[in-house]
Amino acid sequence: MRKELAKTYDPQGIEDRIYKNWEDKKYFHAEVDYSKKPFTIVIPPPNITGQLHMGHALDNTMQDILIRFKRMQGYNALWQPGTDHAAIATEVKVIDALKEQGIDKNDLGREGFLEKCWDWRKEYGTRIVNQLKKLGSSCDWDRERFTMDEGCSNAVQEVFIKMHEKGWIYKGSRIINWCPVCKTSISDAEVQYEDQAGHFWHIKYPLIEEDGSISKTRFLEFATTRPETMLGDTAVAVHPEDDRYKDVIGRKVWLPFVDRQIPIVADEYVDREFGTGVVKITPAHDPNDFEVGKRHHLPEINILNDDATINANGGKFVGMDRYECRKQIVKELNEMGLLVEIEDYSHNVGTHDRCGTTVEPMIKPQWFVKMDELIKPAVEGIKNGDIKLIPKRMEKTYFNWTDNIRDWCISRQLWWGHRIPAYTCDKCGEITVARQKPETCPCCGHDHLTQDPDTLDTWFSSALWPFSTLGWPEKTKELEYFYPTDVLVTGYDIIFFWVIRMIFSGYEQMGQKPFNTVLFHGLVRDALGRKMSKSLGNGIDPLEIIHEYGADALRMTLITGNAPGNDMRFYNERVIANRNFGNKVWNASRFIMMNMPEGQEAGPDMPGALNAEDKWILSRFNTVVKEVTENMERFELGIAVQKVYDFIWDEFCDWYIEMVKPRLYQSDDQASKDAALWTLQTVLIGSLKLLHPYMPFITEEIFTTIQSREETIMLSAWPVYREDFAFPHEEKGISMVKEAVRAVRNIRAERNVAPSRKAKIYVVSDSDEVLDTFREDEVFFKTLAFASDLELQKDKAGVPDGSISAVLPAETLYIPLADLLDVQAEIARLQKEEKRLQGELKRSAGMLSNEKFLAKAPAAKIEAEKEKQKQYEVQMEGVRKELEQLRSM
RNA sequence: GGAACCGUAGCUCAGCUGGGAUGAGCGUCCGCUUGACGUGCGGGAGGUCAUGGGUUCGAUCCCCGUCGGUUCCACCA
């Protein structure tokens, strides 16, 4: 039974069927095979809590395109998939879900809660994976990993222990960002600053007089945006060179409410120009003050509980919420006459990127990764080009971060995550870092140790992803073969969180880079250019788009017209346009199939009797293959697919197929017919292959229907440049086709200008030609026939040179060229062309006589220039000849 | 405060290392039931490539400045 294509392409059903087939046949699976070159991509692991959004869709489409492209090129392509436990994100969700059932996290206890988390993962961890499959992602699902599976957990533990031994992981009391709602520390990268309207409270502290009394006349005035932190003040600071305060340095001021006398210290940190030049110092609740405090050995007084209420150090304010306390303090200061003024002030407030809560800087014992040494190879690797960032400008962002890097706070007061492998002796407090809980304390021999309750930052495990997924710390053959990976595709918003951390982890743990290239994409925004967000409700669900238009249309929309690293706008009209393109491909294929006699599949060998238009489209296809491949190798996916799109729609469908119709329908010449059919199939199948990485489903459906030799397009060979398709550019037939195209356009224009004219017309040029058939009742130019067919009829009709004629089966009519072409316009065009060529020739001559250019430019470039010059000369000659001819008409 | 990006057709955007505004989608106007496709076909209108200056034989593309927009980083209490 001969296969057929349905009248219309309906992605629903077809896509799922095709995907299942691919999966069943294990086409996505890659095994270590030293006879083939590997090409590896590791997926940025989506959160198990996640729902597929446009960002994922873009990210994974790009990866799938690259993987499919390389797979077809014959590489052993591995797309390593997996999911991320996403510590805090998941924990928050699970807590919320429990809350709805009226369950509190703490009532369940650690074990009980973790069980709920694993249940969650079981339920939702597969959801995102299934959604990725809907997109067409050709991941090797047999190798799917999870950041908290056994292997990845081993990797985490191994790295922690190694780095601790090296002294690069340490525990210390440092100022960290604390989220009072999530009740955990967070890293600098997780703090999001946003502008908030606030106030500047101008406050004064009374000076302590020589006799120890509190002055009623002398004050030190300063301003603050967080008055409540004064409860933790342990000094005020001035600039050492500030003449206004030189005499009070070393003396003390009185701190109200807690009745403390605190010193006036001199520190360069103070900006004399800003405000009064006096700063209150709260070492426990401000990073800068913390540093000042260290320099002057000031006490650090923590005034906050973990939920940001005031603790016992806050005296009478104990138990109050931080903002309540602020109000109260301001009120009382005012009553005491110590409030000078309140100023409106807009300032940046640090918030937690997960929950939006204003973070409080606090001093807490936490685990840190020492960054100064670790970051060095990561900086060097980018600088010396070991790793390439695309687009290159991302390097600046990268260095901006690495240059200002601070130690990384990795401990989190969460339960869902990798527990820190550190054990504290209940007796002597000695901390032991080990793979397993020690039986006895190596310090005092006590036999009861408690594991650190904290877990690790989720990015700690993601940082190891490129090698932990390949089996590290085991020495696997996968690791040897697939590592370093080739490309990492991700959004630029994640560069600090993830990309940098993978890079330094790769260099440190593996001794080499984790990937060769990082390909960044931008954000997918809504039609108005806004970020898609839950709160705005402007998110577009990729699954709905897939449901309505198909994954192919969605993928095309995400890739076309977009440059690396640039944000894009998503709107339905673009999806529809791409759906329409799919429809076009479908119908062109249907046309070819319905003209194919059964069993007549195009073989690899080119028939001898090719017509001019066959050669033309083959040579065009050849060029497109070359260019598209080059673009794709340079990761210029948007440009590459645009070329395929234009080629298929314009040149192949609108011109070639139309040109070839008379041969299929009317010609008796079987050889010519066969040549047409061969060319149609060859170019179609080749184009389908070029398109496959972008539109995997429709191309597979057509491919498996139109030919029977291969069972899937995804494992078929990527088209390569063929010498035998590279017909010399000047070959008469090909230039003739171009001329024909131009002439037909002129004629069509003519028809539109004067549609009432019933002349029966046409063909082009005085050389060999093109003819356009038409219906009797109107001047309608649709199809073309070419020289070979025409020659004969032309003789019959006695068409004179220098005219354009139309040939109908029965009769031939002609009108002079001048009637069809607007001679004046044509002359103007040619004159313009002549001028341009003059310019080009001048440039060429200039370059070729430029000593500097000849000395410095690569030989190939000089050759190319000479070649260009020759071409210009030829073109110029042609233009002048044509002009002469037109002028004489 | 530092940095990056953007400003090209009515709208959204491509345009690789300087050499014809080369251009796409959508929109718009005109004409088409053409033996694959109206999810289509043909034709047209529409652009001082933000602005001023510089380098060059030549700049949308390079350099400097200005204006407008977006974003990232840092953060001064």
PDB file of C-alpha atoms in Angstrom, chain A residues 630-715:
ATOM      1  CA  GLU A 630      28.083  27.230   8.626  1.00  0.00           C
ATOM      2  CA  ASN A 631      25.537  29.338  10.447  1.00  0.00           C
ATOM      3  CA  MET A 632      24.555  26.460  12.657  1.00  0.00           C
ATOM      4  CA  GLU A 633      28.134  25.672  13.475  1.00  0.00           C
ATOM      5  CA  ARG A 634      28.492  29.252  14.593  1.00  0.00           C
ATOM      6  CA  PHE A 635      25.311  28.852  16.657  1.00  0.00           C
ATOM      7  CA  GLU A 636      23.482  31.386  14.504  1.00  0.00           C
ATOM      8  CA  LEU A 637      20.285  29.403  14.650  1.00  0.00           C
ATOM      9  CA  GLY A 638      17.938  32.248  13.822  1.00  0.00           C
ATOM     10  CA  ILE A 639      19.851  33.132  10.686  1.00  0.00           C
ATOM     11  CA  ALA A 640      20.181  29.521   9.626  1.00  0.00           C
ATOM     12  CA  VAL A 641      16.507  28.726   9.861  1.00  0.00           C
ATOM     13  CA  GLN A 642      15.545  31.941   8.125  1.00  0.00           C
ATOM     14  CA  LYS A 643      17.576  30.800   5.144  1.00  0.00           C
ATOM     15  CA  VAL A 644      15.877  27.420   5.069  1.00  0.00           C
ATOM     16  CA  TYR A 645      12.496  29.091   5.379  1.00  0.00           C
ATOM     17  CA  ASP A 646      13.162  31.534   2.557  1.00  0.00           C
ATOM     18  CA  PHE A 647      14.637  28.892   0.340  1.00  0.00           C
ATOM     19  CA  ILE A 648      11.737  26.503   0.721  1.00  0.00           C
ATOM     20  CA  TRP A 649       8.999  29.054   0.398  1.00  0.00           C
ATOM     21  CA  ASP A 650      10.350  31.463  -2.187  1.00  0.00           C
ATOM     22  CA  GLU A 651      12.742  29.669  -4.387  1.00  0.00           C
ATOM     23  CA  PHE A 652      11.543  26.113  -4.152  1.00  0.00           C
ATOM     24  CA  CYS A 653       7.778  26.529  -3.877  1.00  0.00           C
ATOM     25  CA  ASP A 654       7.042  29.823  -5.553  1.00  0.00           C
ATOM     26  CA  TRP A 655       9.501  29.529  -8.378  1.00  0.00           C
ATOM     27  CA  TYR A 656      10.843  26.092  -8.981  1.00  0.00           C
ATOM     28  CA  ILE A 657       7.649  24.140  -8.502  1.00  0.00           C
ATOM     29  CA  GLU A 658       5.778  26.572 -10.699  1.00  0.00           C
ATOM     30  CA  MET A 659       8.442  26.417 -13.384  1.00  0.00           C
ATOM     31  CA  VAL A 660       8.345  22.687 -13.449  1.00  0.00           C
ATOM     32  CA  LYS A 661       4.581  22.260 -13.720  1.00  0.00           C
ATOM     33  CA  PRO A 662       4.316  22.427 -17.484  1.00  0.00           C
ATOM     34  CA  ARG A 663       6.855  19.645 -17.732  1.00  0.00           C
ATOM     35  CA  LEU A 664       4.905  17.482 -15.349  1.00  0.00           C
ATOM     36  CA  TYR A 665       1.525  18.166 -16.875  1.00  0.00           C
ATOM     37  CA  GLN A 666       2.151  18.759 -20.515  1.00  0.00           C
ATOM     38  CA  SER A 667       5.492  17.441 -21.609  1.00  0.00           C
ATOM     39  CA  ASP A 668       5.825  14.227 -23.530  1.00  0.00           C
ATOM     40  CA  ASP A 669       9.522  14.163 -22.844  1.00  0.00           C
ATOM     41  CA  GLN A 670       9.890  11.434 -20.247  1.00  0.00           C
ATOM     42  CA  ALA A 671      13.536  12.207 -19.525  1.00  0.00           C
ATOM     43  CA  SER A 672      12.685  15.794 -18.778  1.00  0.00           C
ATOM     44  CA  LYS A 673       9.821  14.713 -16.572  1.00  0.00           C
ATOM     45  CA  ASP A 674      12.041  12.302 -14.681  1.00  0.00           C
ATOM     46  CA  ALA A 675      14.666  14.946 -14.207  1.00  0.00           C
ATOM     47  CA  ALA A 676      12.053  17.249 -12.740  1.00  0.00           C
ATOM     48  CA  LEU A 677      10.771  14.571 -10.409  1.00  0.00           C
ATOM     49  CA  TRP A 678      14.238  13.656  -9.309  1.00  0.00           C
ATOM     50  CA  THR A 679      15.087  17.256  -8.589  1.00  0.00           C
ATOM     51  CA  LEU A 680      11.835  17.889  -6.759  1.00  0.00           C
ATOM     52  CA  GLN A 681      12.396  14.948  -4.477  1.00  0.00           C
ATOM     53  CA  THR A 682      16.057  15.564  -3.958  1.00  0.00           C
ATOM     54  CA  VAL A 683      15.627  19.174  -3.016  1.00  0.00           C
ATOM     55  CA  LEU A 684      12.557  18.501  -0.912  1.00  0.00           C
ATOM     56  CA  ILE A 685      14.169  15.738   1.095  1.00  0.00           C
ATOM     57  CA  GLY A 686      17.334  17.763   1.509  1.00  0.00           C
ATOM     58  CA  SER A 687      15.318  20.731   2.676  1.00  0.00           C
ATOM     59  CA  LEU A 688      13.374  18.587   5.104  1.00  0.00           C
ATOM     60  CA  LYS A 689      16.659  17.505   6.600  1.00  0.00           C
ATOM     61  CA  LEU A 690      17.831  21.074   6.975  1.00  0.00           C
ATOM     62  CA  LEU A 691      14.545  21.861   8.613  1.00  0.00           C
ATOM     63  CA  HIS A 692      14.372  18.828  10.827  1.00  0.00           C
ATOM     64  CA  PRO A 693      16.250  20.207  13.847  1.00  0.00           C
ATOM     65  CA  TYR A 694      13.802  23.098  13.912  1.00  0.00           C
ATOM     66  CA  MET A 695      10.577  21.306  13.002  1.00  0.00           C
ATOM     67  CA  PRO A 696      11.232  17.716  13.938  1.00  0.00           C
ATOM     68  CA  PHE A 697       7.717  16.343  13.772  1.00  0.00           C
ATOM     69  CA  ILE A 698       6.379  17.476  10.450  1.00  0.00           C
ATOM     70  CA  THR A 699       9.654  16.709   8.730  1.00  0.00           C
ATOM     71  CA  GLU A 700       9.638  13.202  10.145  1.00  0.00           C
ATOM     72  CA  GLU A 701       6.058  12.631   9.067  1.00  0.00           C
ATOM     73  CA  ILE A 702       6.751  13.705   5.514  1.00  0.00           C
ATOM     74  CA  PHE A 703      10.102  11.981   5.298  1.00  0.00           C
ATOM     75  CA  THR A 704       8.785   8.622   6.388  1.00  0.00           C
ATOM     76  CA  THR A 705       5.930   8.908   3.923  1.00  0.00           C
ATOM     77  CA  ILE A 706       7.753  10.132   0.871  1.00  0.00           C
ATOM     78  CA  GLN A 707      10.639   7.708   0.902  1.00  0.00           C
ATOM     79  CA  SER A 708      11.065   4.148   2.029  1.00  0.00           C
ATOM     80  CA  ARG A 709      14.811   3.701   2.267  1.00  0.00           C
ATOM     81  CA  GLU A 710      15.296   5.129   5.727  1.00  0.00           C
ATOM     82  CA  GLU A 711      13.051   4.737   8.709  1.00  0.00           C
ATOM     83  CA  THR A 712      13.636   8.068  10.352  1.00  0.00           C
ATOM     84  CA  ILE A 713      14.852  11.475   9.349  1.00  0.00           C
ATOM     85  CA  MET A 714      16.481  12.092  12.703  1.00  0.00           C
ATOM     86  CA  LEU A 715      19.207   9.571  12.020  1.00  0.00           C
TER      87      LEU A 715
END
